[in-house]
Amino acid sequence: MIKEVEFQDESFEVMRVSATLDGDLPRTYREAMCDSDSEKWCEAIQKELRSMSDMQVWEEHEVLPEQHILGTRWVFTIKHDSEGKAIHHKARIVVQGHRQIKGIEFEETFAPTPTFASLRCLFAIASKLHWEVQTFDVTTAYLHSGLEEFIYVCPPQGLITEQNKVLRLKKALYGLKQAGRCWWQHLREILSNVSFEPNMEDQSTYIYARGNNRALLWIHVDDGVLSASSMNLMNDLKVKLKERLLLKWDVGIHSIVGIEVRRTGNNFYFSQPTLSKKIRQSHPSNIMAEQPLPEINLELGPAVKLDKNYLSKIGVLLYLAQATRPDLMYSVNYLACFSMNTTKAHCSALENLINYLRGTQNNSLKIKANDNWEGLETYVDANWGGEALRSQHGFIGFLWGSPVTWNSKRQTCVASLTCQAEYMALSFAARAGIWLSQTIGVIHKGIVPILISDNKAAIQIASDSGSKKNSRHIQREFHLINELLTKKQVMISWTKSEEQKADIFTKKLGKLKVKRFNEDIFGG
């Protein structure tokens, strides 16, 4: 008889951290059967088992002596619409991949993960060139890819099998260490047959270029978006992809990886209302703050356990900041530094940040091509000394006026002067600029990143026209900006401090400056 295997709770990616802020979901098959929504969970379980059968995921096999058998478990989720209303219940069978034996049950596990920056670039290109855009979902994505290794698992609860039989996997079932890699390799082969080539700067983005026809495809596991230079090309590619994959197309571009997308003409607006609502509901209040961080002292102090979900909330806010809310980036990164030494002041600051989110809940990231902007302009700034006597630098990059990339980071090398901190910030931003120019280079060639700084001394040092005496101690990697300028791979421009759009990524700002930034970045 098959012995029941105990399993460990698996960690969820940052997109799933918000589960702790939701109502309780069933954690086991038994809980689902005893849940008030047991009928809906039963339907979801039966649907998943039918998918396993249709995709020929496994075959029954005799139990052999000393055979290594992996356990399985059910994972239950509820899919919501943009207003937070439950659409349908979903059940998924997951293998206990943490018990796999390397060299026998798996080898390589790497699979690329797409970036939000490349996703925003796709929409910025579509806005500029007036391309067609549609999103799609790959049904049972991992189950399309075959499995080379011999892997045996216990039948999941709810599946009736013959006694003393296990399941030998024929497809890369969820939870296997190599499942993501198998799917990536299978998808890459399929897209290659349709004349898509992977973008080597982001291998989850694929480029179609034949004659005057151009297309971009971005995919994260089973969520994807396709943009094409004409509707005829879009329809042709859809037919070819449908012949090879089980796809569901959304012509209206309603959402992609949890981001709601609204289109008005050639303009796109990104938001995450469902996730934003969850974090706001964790702190019921009518207060609406006008700035992300309060004007209080947030130095280290004796740790106190005031909010057990502090880390979970930081994780949700970080996901928002990376995807659609650049105005949160500095504040979230700063509060995350105190995760192991949380004081009453930090919990109060986190509550203030959530109240700020409540007051700006209607902010939608604006992807709108502007002919008055150069191709790729990146505003760069640094705050010498910073909140903890460590310089903080940040940047935000615009592609034809659309914000596509941003970051905020504490510097690792100590800067003894303001111009040194600004100089290192230029190298930091230059890397992102070069990556972006190479990412979009196949579609739109000849774009040279323009770095915009408000520090003339840093610009002089970077341009080799300034003294290097005060920058000799700076790590060699930060001198990259000199080489890039010499080779004319980037350009540098100066701007007034009051026009520096990257200011919000380096320090706490007053409500008027925050409002000005939001007016530039967000739209209705």
PDB file of N, CA and C in Angstrom, residues 127-209:
ATOM      1  N   SER A 127       2.632  52.127 -28.214  1.00  0.00           N
ATOM      2  CA  SER A 127       2.057  53.468 -28.174  1.00  0.00           C
ATOM      3  C   SER A 127       2.708  54.374 -29.211  1.00  0.00           C
ATOM      4  N   LYS A 128       4.021  54.288 -29.341  1.00  0.00           N
ATOM      5  CA  LYS A 128       4.754  55.133 -30.284  1.00  0.00           C
ATOM      6  C   LYS A 128       4.467  54.763 -31.735  1.00  0.00           C
ATOM      7  N   LEU A 129       4.462  53.457 -32.033  1.00  0.00           N
ATOM      8  CA  LEU A 129       4.334  52.996 -33.414  1.00  0.00           C
ATOM      9  C   LEU A 129       2.910  52.598 -33.787  1.00  0.00           C
ATOM     10  N   HIS A 130       1.973  52.777 -32.849  1.00  0.00           N
ATOM     11  CA  HIS A 130       0.547  52.472 -33.090  1.00  0.00           C
ATOM     12  C   HIS A 130       0.338  50.994 -33.444  1.00  0.00           C
ATOM     13  N   TRP A 131       0.954  50.123 -32.670  1.00  0.00           N
ATOM     14  CA  TRP A 131       0.848  48.691 -32.914  1.00  0.00           C
ATOM     15  C   TRP A 131      -0.403  48.119 -32.251  1.00  0.00           C
ATOM     16  N   GLU A 132      -0.786  46.945 -32.747  1.00  0.00           N
ATOM     17  CA  GLU A 132      -1.868  46.176 -32.135  1.00  0.00           C
ATOM     18  C   GLU A 132      -1.327  45.455 -30.898  1.00  0.00           C
ATOM     19  N   VAL A 133      -2.146  45.302 -29.863  1.00  0.00           N
ATOM     20  CA  VAL A 133      -1.736  44.608 -28.644  1.00  0.00           C
ATOM     21  C   VAL A 133      -2.867  43.713 -28.153  1.00  0.00           C
ATOM     22  N   GLN A 134      -2.545  42.464 -27.841  1.00  0.00           N
ATOM     23  CA  GLN A 134      -3.499  41.542 -27.238  1.00  0.00           C
ATOM     24  C   GLN A 134      -2.780  40.682 -26.202  1.00  0.00           C
ATOM     25  N   THR A 135      -3.497  40.310 -25.160  1.00  0.00           N
ATOM     26  CA  THR A 135      -2.930  39.439 -24.137  1.00  0.00           C
ATOM     27  C   THR A 135      -3.488  38.030 -24.285  1.00  0.00           C
ATOM     28  N   PHE A 136      -2.776  37.059 -23.714  1.00  0.00           N
ATOM     29  CA  PHE A 136      -3.220  35.671 -23.808  1.00  0.00           C
ATOM     30  C   PHE A 136      -2.798  34.898 -22.575  1.00  0.00           C
ATOM     31  N   ASP A 137      -3.425  33.768 -22.403  1.00  0.00           N
ATOM     32  CA  ASP A 137      -3.122  32.869 -21.293  1.00  0.00           C
ATOM     33  C   ASP A 137      -2.928  31.467 -21.865  1.00  0.00           C
ATOM     34  N   VAL A 138      -1.836  30.811 -21.481  1.00  0.00           N
ATOM     35  CA  VAL A 138      -1.567  29.447 -21.929  1.00  0.00           C
ATOM     36  C   VAL A 138      -2.219  28.480 -20.935  1.00  0.00           C
ATOM     37  N   THR A 139      -3.185  27.730 -21.395  1.00  0.00           N
ATOM     38  CA  THR A 139      -3.869  26.770 -20.529  1.00  0.00           C
ATOM     39  C   THR A 139      -2.929  25.626 -20.174  1.00  0.00           C
ATOM     40  N   THR A 140      -2.828  25.315 -18.882  1.00  0.00           N
ATOM     41  CA  THR A 140      -1.952  24.240 -18.373  1.00  0.00           C
ATOM     42  C   THR A 140      -0.573  24.299 -19.035  1.00  0.00           C
ATOM     43  N   ALA A 141       0.095  25.442 -18.872  1.00  0.00           N
ATOM     44  CA  ALA A 141       1.353  25.700 -19.576  1.00  0.00           C
ATOM     45  C   ALA A 141       2.405  24.604 -19.375  1.00  0.00           C
ATOM     46  N   TYR A 142       2.752  24.316 -18.119  1.00  0.00           N
ATOM     47  CA  TYR A 142       3.818  23.353 -17.858  1.00  0.00           C
ATOM     48  C   TYR A 142       3.515  21.973 -18.441  1.00  0.00           C
ATOM     49  N   LEU A 143       2.232  21.648 -18.549  1.00  0.00           N
ATOM     50  CA  LEU A 143       1.854  20.304 -18.977  1.00  0.00           C
ATOM     51  C   LEU A 143       2.048  20.091 -20.478  1.00  0.00           C
ATOM     52  N   HIS A 144       2.460  21.119 -21.197  1.00  0.00           N
ATOM     53  CA  HIS A 144       2.783  20.966 -22.614  1.00  0.00           C
ATOM     54  C   HIS A 144       4.158  20.326 -22.809  1.00  0.00           C
ATOM     55  N   SER A 145       5.021  20.464 -21.816  1.00  0.00           N
ATOM     56  CA  SER A 145       6.418  20.042 -21.987  1.00  0.00           C
ATOM     57  C   SER A 145       6.655  18.647 -21.429  1.00  0.00           C
ATOM     58  N   GLY A 146       7.421  17.865 -22.185  1.00  0.00           N
ATOM     59  CA  GLY A 146       7.740  16.500 -21.784  1.00  0.00           C
ATOM     60  C   GLY A 146       8.792  16.445 -20.693  1.00  0.00           C
ATOM     61  N   LEU A 147       8.993  15.256 -20.160  1.00  0.00           N
ATOM     62  CA  LEU A 147       9.926  15.044 -19.049  1.00  0.00           C
ATOM     63  C   LEU A 147      10.839  13.883 -19.389  1.00  0.00           C
ATOM     64  N   GLU A 148      12.150  14.096 -19.290  1.00  0.00           N
ATOM     65  CA  GLU A 148      13.119  13.053 -19.630  1.00  0.00           C
ATOM     66  C   GLU A 148      13.376  12.105 -18.460  1.00  0.00           C
ATOM     67  N   GLU A 149      13.387  12.633 -17.244  1.00  0.00           N
ATOM     68  CA  GLU A 149      13.721  11.830 -16.072  1.00  0.00           C
ATOM     69  C   GLU A 149      12.573  10.888 -15.686  1.00  0.00           C
ATOM     70  N   PHE A 150      12.920   9.801 -15.017  1.00  0.00           N
ATOM     71  CA  PHE A 150      11.915   8.885 -14.466  1.00  0.00           C
ATOM     72  C   PHE A 150      11.567   9.370 -13.060  1.00  0.00           C
ATOM     73  N   ILE A 151      10.361   9.893 -12.920  1.00  0.00           N
ATOM     74  CA  ILE A 151       9.921  10.442 -11.636  1.00  0.00           C
ATOM     75  C   ILE A 151       8.573   9.829 -11.275  1.00  0.00           C
ATOM     76  N   TYR A 152       8.490   9.348 -10.031  1.00  0.00           N
ATOM     77  CA  TYR A 152       7.273   8.694  -9.557  1.00  0.00           C
ATOM     78  C   TYR A 152       6.690   9.497  -8.402  1.00  0.00           C
ATOM     79  N   VAL A 153       5.366   9.636  -8.401  1.00  0.00           N
ATOM     80  CA  VAL A 153       4.694  10.419  -7.349  1.00  0.00           C
ATOM     81  C   VAL A 153       3.503   9.653  -6.808  1.00  0.00           C
ATOM     82  N   CYS A 154       3.129  10.014  -5.583  1.00  0.00           N
ATOM     83  CA  CYS A 154       1.909   9.455  -4.991  1.00  0.00           C
ATOM     84  C   CYS A 154       0.691  10.062  -5.692  1.00  0.00           C
ATOM     85  N   PRO A 155      -0.354   9.291  -5.884  1.00  0.00           N
ATOM     86  CA  PRO A 155      -1.578   9.853  -6.467  1.00  0.00           C
ATOM     87  C   PRO A 155      -2.126  10.953  -5.566  1.00  0.00           C
ATOM     88  N   PRO A 156      -2.559  12.077  -6.121  1.00  0.00           N
ATOM     89  CA  PRO A 156      -3.136  13.139  -5.286  1.00  0.00           C
ATOM     90  C   PRO A 156      -4.457  12.694  -4.691  1.00  0.00           C
ATOM     91  N   GLN A 157      -4.784  13.253  -3.553  1.00  0.00           N
ATOM     92  CA  GLN A 157      -6.068  12.939  -2.929  1.00  0.00           C
ATOM     93  C   GLN A 157      -7.203  13.315  -3.879  1.00  0.00           C
ATOM     94  N   GLY A 158      -8.180  12.431  -3.962  1.00  0.00           N
ATOM     95  CA  GLY A 158      -9.290  12.669  -4.880  1.00  0.00           C
ATOM     96  C   GLY A 158      -9.180  11.881  -6.170  1.00  0.00           C
ATOM     97  N   LEU A 159      -7.986  11.340  -6.454  1.00  0.00           N
ATOM     98  CA  LEU A 159      -7.781  10.531  -7.650  1.00  0.00           C
ATOM     99  C   LEU A 159      -7.848   9.056  -7.277  1.00  0.00           C
ATOM    100  N   ILE A 160      -8.719   8.311  -7.930  1.00  0.00           N
ATOM    101  CA  ILE A 160      -8.860   6.877  -7.658  1.00  0.00           C
ATOM    102  C   ILE A 160      -7.918   6.095  -8.559  1.00  0.00           C
ATOM    103  N   THR A 161      -7.055   5.289  -7.937  1.00  0.00           N
ATOM    104  CA  THR A 161      -6.122   4.446  -8.688  1.00  0.00           C
ATOM    105  C   THR A 161      -6.174   3.026  -8.133  1.00  0.00           C
ATOM    106  N   GLU A 162      -5.539   2.125  -8.857  1.00  0.00           N
ATOM    107  CA  GLU A 162      -5.445   0.746  -8.367  1.00  0.00           C
ATOM    108  C   GLU A 162      -4.553   0.701  -7.136  1.00  0.00           C
ATOM    109  N   GLN A 163      -4.820  -0.266  -6.278  1.00  0.00           N
ATOM    110  CA  GLN A 163      -4.040  -0.404  -5.055  1.00  0.00           C
ATOM    111  C   GLN A 163      -2.589  -0.743  -5.391  1.00  0.00           C
ATOM    112  N   ASN A 164      -1.665  -0.203  -4.560  1.00  0.00           N
ATOM    113  CA  ASN A 164      -0.227  -0.430  -4.726  1.00  0.00           C
ATOM    114  C   ASN A 164       0.298   0.087  -6.065  1.00  0.00           C
ATOM    115  N   LYS A 165      -0.296   1.165  -6.543  1.00  0.00           N
ATOM    116  CA  LYS A 165       0.187   1.778  -7.777  1.00  0.00           C
ATOM    117  C   LYS A 165       0.538   3.240  -7.515  1.00  0.00           C
ATOM    118  N   VAL A 166       1.603   3.680  -8.177  1.00  0.00           N
ATOM    119  CA  VAL A 166       1.994   5.080  -8.119  1.00  0.00           C
ATOM    120  C   VAL A 166       1.856   5.664  -9.518  1.00  0.00           C
ATOM    121  N   LEU A 167       2.197   6.921  -9.658  1.00  0.00           N
ATOM    122  CA  LEU A 167       2.097   7.586 -10.950  1.00  0.00           C
ATOM    123  C   LEU A 167       3.487   7.919 -11.473  1.00  0.00           C
ATOM    124  N   ARG A 168       3.765   7.484 -12.682  1.00  0.00           N
ATOM    125  CA  ARG A 168       5.022   7.884 -13.329  1.00  0.00           C
ATOM    126  C   ARG A 168       4.728   9.097 -14.214  1.00  0.00           C
ATOM    127  N   LEU A 169       5.447  10.184 -13.966  1.00  0.00           N
ATOM    128  CA  LEU A 169       5.183  11.420 -14.683  1.00  0.00           C
ATOM    129  C   LEU A 169       5.748  11.377 -16.099  1.00  0.00           C
ATOM    130  N   LYS A 170       4.926  11.824 -17.052  1.00  0.00           N
ATOM    131  CA  LYS A 170       5.350  11.951 -18.448  1.00  0.00           C
ATOM    132  C   LYS A 170       5.510  13.415 -18.850  1.00  0.00           C
ATOM    133  N   LYS A 171       4.924  14.300 -18.051  1.00  0.00           N
ATOM    134  CA  LYS A 171       5.010  15.743 -18.309  1.00  0.00           C
ATOM    135  C   LYS A 171       5.562  16.456 -17.075  1.00  0.00           C
ATOM    136  N   ALA A 172       6.031  17.665 -17.292  1.00  0.00           N
ATOM    137  CA  ALA A 172       6.659  18.446 -16.209  1.00  0.00           C
ATOM    138  C   ALA A 172       5.589  19.052 -15.312  1.00  0.00           C
ATOM    139  N   LEU A 173       5.159  18.304 -14.337  1.00  0.00           N
ATOM    140  CA  LEU A 173       4.089  18.727 -13.437  1.00  0.00           C
ATOM    141  C   LEU A 173       4.586  19.848 -12.513  1.00  0.00           C
ATOM    142  N   TYR A 174       3.659  20.718 -12.116  1.00  0.00           N
ATOM    143  CA  TYR A 174       3.982  21.828 -11.229  1.00  0.00           C
ATOM    144  C   TYR A 174       4.660  21.319  -9.953  1.00  0.00           C
ATOM    145  N   GLY A 175       5.664  22.068  -9.520  1.00  0.00           N
ATOM    146  CA  GLY A 175       6.374  21.713  -8.292  1.00  0.00           C
ATOM    147  C   GLY A 175       7.705  21.042  -8.542  1.00  0.00           C
ATOM    148  N   LEU A 176       7.876  20.410  -9.710  1.00  0.00           N
ATOM    149  CA  LEU A 176       9.170  19.818 -10.037  1.00  0.00           C
ATOM    150  C   LEU A 176      10.210  20.922 -10.206  1.00  0.00           C
ATOM    151  N   LYS A 177      11.409  20.667  -9.762  1.00  0.00           N
ATOM    152  CA  LYS A 177      12.464  21.670  -9.841  1.00  0.00           C
ATOM    153  C   LYS A 177      12.741  22.091 -11.283  1.00  0.00           C
ATOM    154  N   GLN A 178      12.610  21.162 -12.223  1.00  0.00           N
ATOM    155  CA  GLN A 178      12.934  21.457 -13.613  1.00  0.00           C
ATOM    156  C   GLN A 178      11.712  21.846 -14.431  1.00  0.00           C
ATOM    157  N   ALA A 179      10.539  21.952 -13.805  1.00  0.00           N
ATOM    158  CA  ALA A 179       9.304  22.206 -14.552  1.00  0.00           C
ATOM    159  C   ALA A 179       9.372  23.523 -15.327  1.00  0.00           C
ATOM    160  N   GLY A 180       9.837  24.580 -14.666  1.00  0.00           N
ATOM    161  CA  GLY A 180       9.938  25.871 -15.341  1.00  0.00           C
ATOM    162  C   GLY A 180      10.888  25.833 -16.516  1.00  0.00           C
ATOM    163  N   ARG A 181      12.005  25.149 -16.358  1.00  0.00           N
ATOM    164  CA  ARG A 181      12.988  25.056 -17.440  1.00  0.00           C
ATOM    165  C   ARG A 181      12.443  24.241 -18.612  1.00  0.00           C
ATOM    166  N   CYS A 182      11.748  23.153 -18.309  1.00  0.00           N
ATOM    167  CA  CYS A 182      11.169  22.325 -19.376  1.00  0.00           C
ATOM    168  C   CYS A 182      10.164  23.127 -20.203  1.00  0.00           C
ATOM    169  N   TRP A 183       9.325  23.899 -19.519  1.00  0.00           N
ATOM    170  CA  TRP A 183       8.341  24.728 -20.215  1.00  0.00           C
ATOM    171  C   TRP A 183       9.029  25.798 -21.061  1.00  0.00           C
ATOM    172  N   TRP A 184      10.054  26.431 -20.505  1.00  0.00           N
ATOM    173  CA  TRP A 184      10.782  27.477 -21.239  1.00  0.00           C
ATOM    174  C   TRP A 184      11.420  26.918 -22.514  1.00  0.00           C
ATOM    175  N   GLN A 185      12.056  25.750 -22.403  1.00  0.00           N
ATOM    176  CA  GLN A 185      12.690  25.142 -23.569  1.00  0.00           C
ATOM    177  C   GLN A 185      11.658  24.726 -24.616  1.00  0.00           C
ATOM    178  N   HIS A 186      10.536  24.199 -24.142  1.00  0.00           N
ATOM    179  CA  HIS A 186       9.470  23.789 -25.062  1.00  0.00           C
ATOM    180  C   HIS A 186       8.881  25.007 -25.775  1.00  0.00           C
ATOM    181  N   LEU A 187       8.632  26.072 -25.024  1.00  0.00           N
ATOM    182  CA  LEU A 187       8.059  27.284 -25.605  1.00  0.00           C
ATOM    183  C   LEU A 187       9.031  27.918 -26.603  1.00  0.00           C
ATOM    184  N   ARG A 188      10.299  27.949 -26.258  1.00  0.00           N
ATOM    185  CA  ARG A 188      11.295  28.546 -27.152  1.00  0.00           C
ATOM    186  C   ARG A 188      11.351  27.809 -28.487  1.00  0.00           C
ATOM    187  N   GLU A 189      11.236  26.485 -28.448  1.00  0.00           N
ATOM    188  CA  GLU A 189      11.233  25.698 -29.675  1.00  0.00           C
ATOM    189  C   GLU A 189       9.993  25.993 -30.525  1.00  0.00           C
ATOM    190  N   ILE A 190       8.845  26.100 -29.854  1.00  0.00           N
ATOM    191  CA  ILE A 190       7.595  26.395 -30.571  1.00  0.00           C
ATOM    192  C   ILE A 190       7.671  27.772 -31.228  1.00  0.00           C
ATOM    193  N   LEU A 191       8.116  28.773 -30.470  1.00  0.00           N
ATOM    194  CA  LEU A 191       8.189  30.125 -31.012  1.00  0.00           C
ATOM    195  C   LEU A 191       9.225  30.230 -32.125  1.00  0.00           C
ATOM    196  N   SER A 192      10.283  29.437 -32.029  1.00  0.00           N
ATOM    197  CA  SER A 192      11.286  29.411 -33.099  1.00  0.00           C
ATOM    198  C   SER A 192      10.677  28.908 -34.403  1.00  0.00           C
ATOM    199  N   ASN A 193       9.762  27.951 -34.294  1.00  0.00           N
ATOM    200  CA  ASN A 193       9.091  27.424 -35.487  1.00  0.00           C
ATOM    201  C   ASN A 193       8.129  28.439 -36.106  1.00  0.00           C
ATOM    202  N   VAL A 194       7.774  29.470 -35.326  1.00  0.00           N
ATOM    203  CA  VAL A 194       6.898  30.519 -35.839  1.00  0.00           C
ATOM    204  C   VAL A 194       7.721  31.777 -36.180  1.00  0.00           C
ATOM    205  N   SER A 195       9.044  31.620 -36.234  1.00  0.00           N
ATOM    206  CA  SER A 195       9.993  32.679 -36.623  1.00  0.00           C
ATOM    207  C   SER A 195      10.210  33.736 -35.549  1.00  0.00           C
ATOM    208  N   PHE A 196       9.918  33.403 -34.284  1.00  0.00           N
ATOM    209  CA  PHE A 196      10.266  34.297 -33.181  1.00  0.00           C
ATOM    210  C   PHE A 196      11.661  33.947 -32.679  1.00  0.00           C
ATOM    211  N   GLU A 197      12.448  34.984 -32.399  1.00  0.00           N
ATOM    212  CA  GLU A 197      13.775  34.792 -31.832  1.00  0.00           C
ATOM    213  C   GLU A 197      13.825  35.411 -30.441  1.00  0.00           C
ATOM    214  N   PRO A 198      14.454  34.731 -29.468  1.00  0.00           N
ATOM    215  CA  PRO A 198      14.524  35.319 -28.117  1.00  0.00           C
ATOM    216  C   PRO A 198      15.410  36.551 -28.099  1.00  0.00           C
ATOM    217  N   ASN A 199      14.998  37.540 -27.344  1.00  0.00           N
ATOM    218  CA  ASN A 199      15.817  38.725 -27.121  1.00  0.00           C
ATOM    219  C   ASN A 199      16.880  38.352 -26.088  1.00  0.00           C
ATOM    220  N   MET A 200      18.134  38.402 -26.455  1.00  0.00           N
ATOM    221  CA  MET A 200      19.199  37.943 -25.569  1.00  0.00           C
ATOM    222  C   MET A 200      19.349  38.825 -24.324  1.00  0.00           C
ATOM    223  N   GLU A 201      18.772  40.024 -24.346  1.00  0.00           N
ATOM    224  CA  GLU A 201      18.825  40.885 -23.167  1.00  0.00           C
ATOM    225  C   GLU A 201      17.743  40.503 -22.155  1.00  0.00           C
ATOM    226  N   ASP A 202      16.693  39.864 -22.633  1.00  0.00           N
ATOM    227  CA  ASP A 202      15.595  39.389 -21.777  1.00  0.00           C
ATOM    228  C   ASP A 202      14.975  38.201 -22.503  1.00  0.00           C
ATOM    229  N   GLN A 203      15.380  37.001 -22.114  1.00  0.00           N
ATOM    230  CA  GLN A 203      15.022  35.816 -22.887  1.00  0.00           C
ATOM    231  C   GLN A 203      13.579  35.370 -22.704  1.00  0.00           C
ATOM    232  N   SER A 204      12.799  36.147 -21.988  1.00  0.00           N
ATOM    233  CA  SER A 204      11.360  35.887 -21.931  1.00  0.00           C
ATOM    234  C   SER A 204      10.610  36.841 -22.859  1.00  0.00           C
ATOM    235  N   THR A 205      11.361  37.619 -23.624  1.00  0.00           N
ATOM    236  CA  THR A 205      10.801  38.482 -24.655  1.00  0.00           C
ATOM    237  C   THR A 205      11.277  37.965 -26.006  1.00  0.00           C
ATOM    238  N   TYR A 206      10.347  37.819 -26.938  1.00  0.00           N
ATOM    239  CA  TYR A 206      10.680  37.248 -28.251  1.00  0.00           C
ATOM    240  C   TYR A 206      10.349  38.260 -29.349  1.00  0.00           C
ATOM    241  N   ILE A 207      11.167  38.244 -30.393  1.00  0.00           N
ATOM    242  CA  ILE A 207      11.061  39.224 -31.469  1.00  0.00           C
ATOM    243  C   ILE A 207      10.784  38.527 -32.792  1.00  0.00           C
ATOM    244  N   TYR A 208       9.812  39.056 -33.504  1.00  0.00           N
ATOM    245  CA  TYR A 208       9.488  38.574 -34.847  1.00  0.00           C
ATOM    246  C   TYR A 208       9.844  39.691 -35.826  1.00  0.00           C
ATOM    247  N   ALA A 209      10.719  39.404 -36.789  1.00  0.00           N
ATOM    248  CA  ALA A 209      11.149  40.411 -37.759  1.00  0.00           C
ATOM    249  C   ALA A 209      11.331  39.748 -39.123  1.00  0.00           C
TER     250      ALA A 209
END
